PDB file of C-alpha atoms in Angstrom:
ATOM      1  CA  MET A 149     249.365 233.763   8.107  1.00  0.00           C
ATOM      2  CA  LEU A 150     247.889 236.036   5.403  1.00  0.00           C
ATOM      3  CA  ALA A 151     247.179 232.979   3.285  1.00  0.00           C
ATOM      4  CA  ARG A 152     245.218 231.365   6.148  1.00  0.00           C
ATOM      5  CA  VAL A 153     243.122 234.572   6.624  1.00  0.00           C
ATOM      6  CA  ARG A 154     242.345 234.697   2.869  1.00  0.00           C
ATOM      7  CA  GLU A 155     241.412 230.995   2.928  1.00  0.00           C
ATOM      8  CA  ASP A 156     239.057 231.527   5.846  1.00  0.00           C
ATOM      9  CA  VAL A 157     237.457 234.597   4.277  1.00  0.00           C
ATOM     10  CA  ARG A 158     236.794 232.667   1.048  1.00  0.00           C
ATOM     11  CA  ALA A 159     235.323 229.769   3.088  1.00  0.00           C
ATOM     12  CA  MET A 160     232.945 232.070   5.006  1.00  0.00           C
ATOM     13  CA  ARG A 161     231.865 233.846   1.734  1.00  0.00           C
ATOM     14  CA  ARG A 162     231.003 230.418   0.235  1.00  0.00           C
ATOM     15  CA  ARG A 163     228.947 229.431   3.323  1.00  0.00           C
ATOM     16  CA  ASP A 164     227.231 232.700   4.135  1.00  0.00           C
ATOM     17  CA  PRO A 165     224.971 234.250   1.457  1.00  0.00           C
ATOM     18  CA  ALA A 166     224.833 237.454   3.512  1.00  0.00           C
ATOM     19  CA  ALA A 167     228.576 238.028   3.136  1.00  0.00           C
ATOM     20  CA  ASP A 168     228.903 241.119   1.016  1.00  0.00           C
ATOM     21  CA  GLY A 169     232.622 241.008   0.271  1.00  0.00           C
ATOM     22  CA  GLN A 170     236.018 240.055   1.467  1.00  0.00           C
ATOM     23  CA  LEU A 171     236.620 243.185   3.483  1.00  0.00           C
ATOM     24  CA  ASP A 172     233.135 242.988   5.061  1.00  0.00           C
ATOM     25  CA  VAL A 173     233.856 239.412   6.237  1.00  0.00           C
ATOM     26  CA  ALA A 174     237.427 240.101   7.373  1.00  0.00           C
ATOM     27  CA  LEU A 175     236.395 243.110   9.454  1.00  0.00           C
ATOM     28  CA  THR A 176     232.942 242.235  10.831  1.00  0.00           C
ATOM     29  CA  TYR A 177     232.700 238.485  11.476  1.00  0.00           C
ATOM     30  CA  PRO A 178     233.455 237.757  15.131  1.00  0.00           C
ATOM     31  CA  GLY A 179     233.460 234.038  14.547  1.00  0.00           C
ATOM     32  CA  LEU A 180     236.392 234.396  12.242  1.00  0.00           C
ATOM     33  CA  HIS A 181     238.137 236.835  14.618  1.00  0.00           C
ATOM     34  CA  ALA A 182     237.847 234.248  17.383  1.00  0.00           C
ATOM     35  CA  VAL A 183     239.292 231.456  15.224  1.00  0.00           C
ATOM     36  CA  TRP A 184     242.183 233.734  14.101  1.00  0.00           C
ATOM     37  CA  LEU A 185     242.983 234.835  17.652  1.00  0.00           C
ATOM     38  CA  HIS A 186     242.928 231.149  18.626  1.00  0.00           C
ATOM     39  CA  VAL A 187     245.125 229.860  15.827  1.00  0.00           C
ATOM     40  CA  PHE A 188     247.640 232.754  15.673  1.00  0.00           C
ATOM     41  CA  LEU A 189     247.939 233.768  19.316  1.00  0.00           C
ATOM     42  CA  ALA A 190     246.151 231.792  22.009  1.00  0.00           C
ATOM     43  CA  ALA A 191     247.132 228.205  20.959  1.00  0.00           C
ATOM     44  CA  PRO A 192     250.809 228.962  20.290  1.00  0.00           C
ATOM     45  CA  LEU A 193     251.174 231.004  23.466  1.00  0.00           C
ATOM     46  CA  TYR A 194     249.459 228.223  25.482  1.00  0.00           C
ATOM     47  CA  GLN A 195     252.096 225.791  24.460  1.00  0.00           C
ATOM     48  CA  TRP A 196     254.877 228.069  25.645  1.00  0.00           C
ATOM     49  CA  TRP A 197     253.182 229.887  28.598  1.00  0.00           C
ATOM     50  CA  PRO A 198     249.674 228.471  29.493  1.00  0.00           C
ATOM     51  CA  LEU A 199     248.582 231.569  31.454  1.00  0.00           C
ATOM     52  CA  ALA A 200     249.277 233.820  28.516  1.00  0.00           C
ATOM     53  CA  GLY A 201     247.264 231.572  26.248  1.00  0.00           C
ATOM     54  CA  ARG A 202     244.382 231.540  28.739  1.00  0.00           C
ATOM     55  CA  LEU A 203     244.463 235.347  28.985  1.00  0.00           C
ATOM     56  CA  VAL A 204     244.233 235.703  25.212  1.00  0.00           C
ATOM     57  CA  ALA A 205     241.334 233.231  25.137  1.00  0.00           C
ATOM     58  CA  PHE A 206     239.624 235.225  27.929  1.00  0.00           C
ATOM     59  CA  TRP A 207     239.928 238.490  26.054  1.00  0.00           C
ATOM     60  CA  THR A 208     238.860 236.818  22.823  1.00  0.00           C
ATOM     61  CA  ARG A 209     235.689 235.649  24.520  1.00  0.00           C
ATOM     62  CA  PHE A 210     235.154 239.205  25.861  1.00  0.00           C
ATOM     63  CA  LEU A 211     235.519 240.707  22.410  1.00  0.00           C
ATOM     64  CA  THR A 212     233.750 238.100  20.296  1.00  0.00           C
ATOM     65  CA  SER A 213     231.374 236.099  22.652  1.00  0.00           C
ATOM     66  CA  VAL A 214     233.130 232.969  21.342  1.00  0.00           C
ATOM     67  CA  GLU A 215     235.059 230.788  23.794  1.00  0.00           C
ATOM     68  CA  ILE A 216     237.711 228.471  22.435  1.00  0.00           C
ATOM     69  CA  HIS A 217     240.015 226.858  24.933  1.00  0.00           C
ATOM     70  CA  PRO A 218     243.635 227.535  23.874  1.00  0.00           C
ATOM     71  CA  ASP A 219     244.397 223.763  23.845  1.00  0.00           C
ATOM     72  CA  ALA A 220     241.496 222.900  21.513  1.00  0.00           C
ATOM     73  CA  ASP A 221     242.573 221.696  18.121  1.00  0.00           C
ATOM     74  CA  LEU A 222     240.955 223.558  15.095  1.00  0.00           C
ATOM     75  CA  GLY A 223     241.508 222.590  11.469  1.00  0.00           C
ATOM     76  CA  ARG A 224     241.596 224.823   8.433  1.00  0.00           C
ATOM     77  CA  ARG A 225     238.687 226.846   7.141  1.00  0.00           C
ATOM     78  CA  VAL A 226     236.696 226.434  10.304  1.00  0.00           C
ATOM     79  CA  THR A 227     233.902 229.030  10.271  1.00  0.00           C
ATOM     80  CA  ILE A 228     231.597 230.173  13.013  1.00  0.00           C
ATOM     81  CA  ASP A 229     228.556 232.063  11.662  1.00  0.00           C
ATOM     82  CA  HIS A 230     227.316 234.788  13.997  1.00  0.00           C
ATOM     83  CA  GLY A 231     229.575 233.320  16.700  1.00  0.00           C
ATOM     84  CA  ASP A 232     227.736 234.395  19.788  1.00  0.00           C
ATOM     85  CA  GLY A 233     227.727 231.813  22.561  1.00  0.00           C
ATOM     86  CA  VAL A 234     229.965 229.246  20.926  1.00  0.00           C
ATOM     87  CA  VAL A 235     232.051 227.231  23.353  1.00  0.00           C
ATOM     88  CA  VAL A 236     234.812 224.863  22.350  1.00  0.00           C
ATOM     89  CA  GLY A 237     236.300 222.759  25.128  1.00  0.00           C
ATOM     90  CA  GLU A 238     239.975 221.963  25.908  1.00  0.00           C
ATOM     91  CA  THR A 239     240.150 218.500  24.295  1.00  0.00           C
ATOM     92  CA  ALA A 240     237.861 219.208  21.374  1.00  0.00           C
ATOM     93  CA  GLU A 241     239.168 218.455  17.886  1.00  0.00           C
ATOM     94  CA  VAL A 242     237.634 220.195  14.963  1.00  0.00           C
ATOM     95  CA  GLY A 243     238.517 219.137  11.468  1.00  0.00           C
ATOM     96  CA  ASP A 244     238.841 221.086   8.268  1.00  0.00           C
ATOM     97  CA  ASP A 245     235.848 222.867   6.623  1.00  0.00           C
ATOM     98  CA  VAL A 246     233.641 222.586   9.714  1.00  0.00           C
ATOM     99  CA  HIS A 247     230.858 225.226   9.872  1.00  0.00           C
ATOM    100  CA  MET A 248     229.240 226.064  13.219  1.00  0.00           C
ATOM    101  CA  TYR A 249     226.341 228.410  13.923  1.00  0.00           C
ATOM    102  CA  HIS A 250     225.800 230.509  17.049  1.00  0.00           C
ATOM    103  CA  GLY A 251     225.373 228.806  20.406  1.00  0.00           C
ATOM    104  CA  VAL A 252     227.182 225.609  19.589  1.00  0.00           C
ATOM    105  CA  THR A 253     228.756 223.866  22.571  1.00  0.00           C
ATOM    106  CA  LEU A 254     231.532 221.239  22.328  1.00  0.00           C
ATOM    107  CA  GLY A 255     231.412 220.279  25.941  1.00  0.00           C
ATOM    108  CA  GLY A 256     232.998 217.742  28.224  1.00  0.00           C
ATOM    109  CA  ASN A 257     231.406 215.341  30.670  1.00  0.00           C
ATOM    110  CA  ASP A 258     234.361 213.948  32.614  1.00  0.00           C
ATOM    111  CA  PRO A 259     236.124 215.792  35.450  1.00  0.00           C
ATOM    112  CA  ARG A 260     239.362 213.866  34.868  1.00  0.00           C
ATOM    113  CA  PRO A 261     242.136 215.250  32.604  1.00  0.00           C
ATOM    114  CA  VAL A 262     241.213 212.857  29.718  1.00  0.00           C
ATOM    115  CA  LYS A 263     239.874 213.314  26.205  1.00  0.00           C
ATOM    116  CA  ARG A 264     236.327 214.498  27.224  1.00  0.00           C
ATOM    117  CA  HIS A 265     235.202 216.722  24.377  1.00  0.00           C
ATOM    118  CA  PRO A 266     233.874 215.927  20.905  1.00  0.00           C
ATOM    119  CA  THR A 267     235.846 215.279  17.752  1.00  0.00           C
ATOM    120  CA  VAL A 268     234.202 216.905  14.775  1.00  0.00           C
ATOM    121  CA  ARG A 269     235.476 215.512  11.457  1.00  0.00           C
ATOM    122  CA  ASP A 270     235.984 217.365   8.140  1.00  0.00           C
ATOM    123  CA  GLY A 271     233.023 219.036   6.524  1.00  0.00           C
ATOM    124  CA  ALA A 272     230.556 218.707   9.398  1.00  0.00           C
ATOM    125  CA  THR A 273     227.914 221.322   9.998  1.00  0.00           C
ATOM    126  CA  LEU A 274     226.715 222.101  13.520  1.00  0.00           C
ATOM    127  CA  GLY A 275     223.340 223.965  13.725  1.00  0.00           C
ATOM    128  CA  ALA A 276     222.454 226.802  15.960  1.00  0.00           C
ATOM    129  CA  ASN A 277     222.565 225.955  19.644  1.00  0.00           C
ATOM    130  CA  ALA A 278     223.557 222.384  19.061  1.00  0.00           C
ATOM    131  CA  THR A 279     225.126 220.827  22.188  1.00  0.00           C
ATOM    132  CA  LEU A 280     227.600 218.033  21.697  1.00  0.00           C
ATOM    133  CA  ILE A 281     228.751 216.446  24.958  1.00  0.00           C
ATOM    134  CA  GLY A 282     231.567 213.983  25.787  1.00  0.00           C
ATOM    135  CA  ASP A 283     234.288 212.155  23.866  1.00  0.00           C
ATOM    136  CA  ILE A 284     232.064 211.495  20.851  1.00  0.00           C
ATOM    137  CA  GLU A 285     232.757 211.692  17.147  1.00  0.00           C
ATOM    138  CA  ILE A 286     230.828 213.533  14.506  1.00  0.00           C
ATOM    139  CA  GLY A 287     231.683 211.954  11.183  1.00  0.00           C
ATOM    140  CA  GLU A 288     232.795 213.564   7.983  1.00  0.00           C
ATOM    141  CA  ASN A 289     230.150 215.684   6.241  1.00  0.00           C
ATOM    142  CA  ALA A 290     227.607 214.972   9.024  1.00  0.00           C
ATOM    143  CA  SER A 291     224.999 217.528  10.003  1.00  0.00           C
ATOM    144  CA  VAL A 292     223.663 218.230  13.504  1.00  0.00           C
ATOM    145  CA  GLY A 293     220.283 220.017  13.636  1.00  0.00           C
ATOM    146  CA  ALA A 294     219.697 223.257  15.431  1.00  0.00           C
ATOM    147  CA  ALA A 295     219.123 222.841  19.256  1.00  0.00           C
ATOM    148  CA  SER A 296     219.996 219.183  19.167  1.00  0.00           C
ATOM    149  CA  VAL A 297     221.669 217.450  22.049  1.00  0.00           C
ATOM    150  CA  VAL A 298     224.289 214.843  20.912  1.00  0.00           C
ATOM    151  CA  THR A 299     225.782 212.421  23.312  1.00  0.00           C
ATOM    152  CA  ASP A 300     226.593 209.498  20.875  1.00  0.00           C
ATOM    153  CA  ASP A 301     228.734 209.202  17.764  1.00  0.00           C
ATOM    154  CA  VAL A 302     227.241 210.421  14.509  1.00  0.00           C
ATOM    155  CA  PRO A 303     228.259 208.509  11.339  1.00  0.00           C
ATOM    156  CA  ALA A 304     229.723 210.220   8.300  1.00  0.00           C
ATOM    157  CA  ASN A 305     227.216 211.857   6.008  1.00  0.00           C
ATOM    158  CA  ALA A 306     224.408 211.423   8.519  1.00  0.00           C
ATOM    159  CA  THR A 307     221.979 214.094   9.723  1.00  0.00           C
ATOM    160  CA  VAL A 308     220.792 214.023  13.298  1.00  0.00           C
ATOM    161  CA  ALA A 309     218.304 216.228  15.252  1.00  0.00           C
ATOM    162  CA  GLY A 310     216.411 216.365  18.423  1.00  0.00           C
ATOM    163  CA  ILE A 311     216.830 215.859  22.127  1.00  0.00           C
ATOM    164  CA  PRO A 312     218.383 213.416  22.362  1.00  0.00           C
ATOM    165  CA  ALA A 313     219.650 213.586  18.842  1.00  0.00           C
ATOM    166  CA  GLU A 314     218.491 210.843  16.484  1.00  0.00           C
ATOM    167  CA  ARG A 315     219.248 210.165  12.865  1.00  0.00           C
ATOM    168  CA  VAL A 316     216.675 211.819  10.631  1.00  0.00           C
ATOM    169  CA  ASP A 317     218.012 210.886   7.185  1.00  0.00           C
ATOM    170  CA  ASP A 318     217.687 207.535   5.448  1.00  0.00           C
ATOM    171  CA  GLY A 319     221.458 206.976   5.487  1.00  0.00           C
ATOM    172  CA  THR A 320     221.995 207.206   1.748  1.00  0.00           C
ATOM    173  CA  ALA A 321     224.523 209.709   0.442  1.00  0.00           C
ATOM    174  CA  VAL A 322     223.272 212.392  -1.900  1.00  0.00           C
ATOM    175  CA  GLU A 323     225.206 212.737  -5.163  1.00  0.00           C
ATOM    176  CA  GLU A 324     226.176 216.246  -6.182  1.00  0.00           C
TER     177      GLU A 324
END
């Protein structure tokens, strides 16, 4: 558990130039607190006693303004910058090294108990107030622009923006 916390703090420090230090990040970043409460408490409890997992998720939302359904699947080093207003639905899958900004919604569009929330692959970045709806896939290292509404799959390494979201890059990968 402590190794996971250290890993998440390092990831946030790499992604947020305003992060002053490890202690600052560990104590004052509600997006990380929401992820930790989900990973260490809500998700495991939900598997054993669903009501307990839902109650932890409820109190996490109250404390952090981030709502993560206890059955959502979060990878490692998932960071939520500022956190406020983020919603991650029940069947959402979020890969490793995903970075979300405030107001992101991973929402569903099917009333049936099926896979109805987005899958976000490793390394993706979701801009502030981006809304991703339905059983769609955001590819590895893709970027979704702020305030975009995404209802279709986004290929790996692509950048999309707008309402509805459309590809805004030329499709070529940038060498680092």
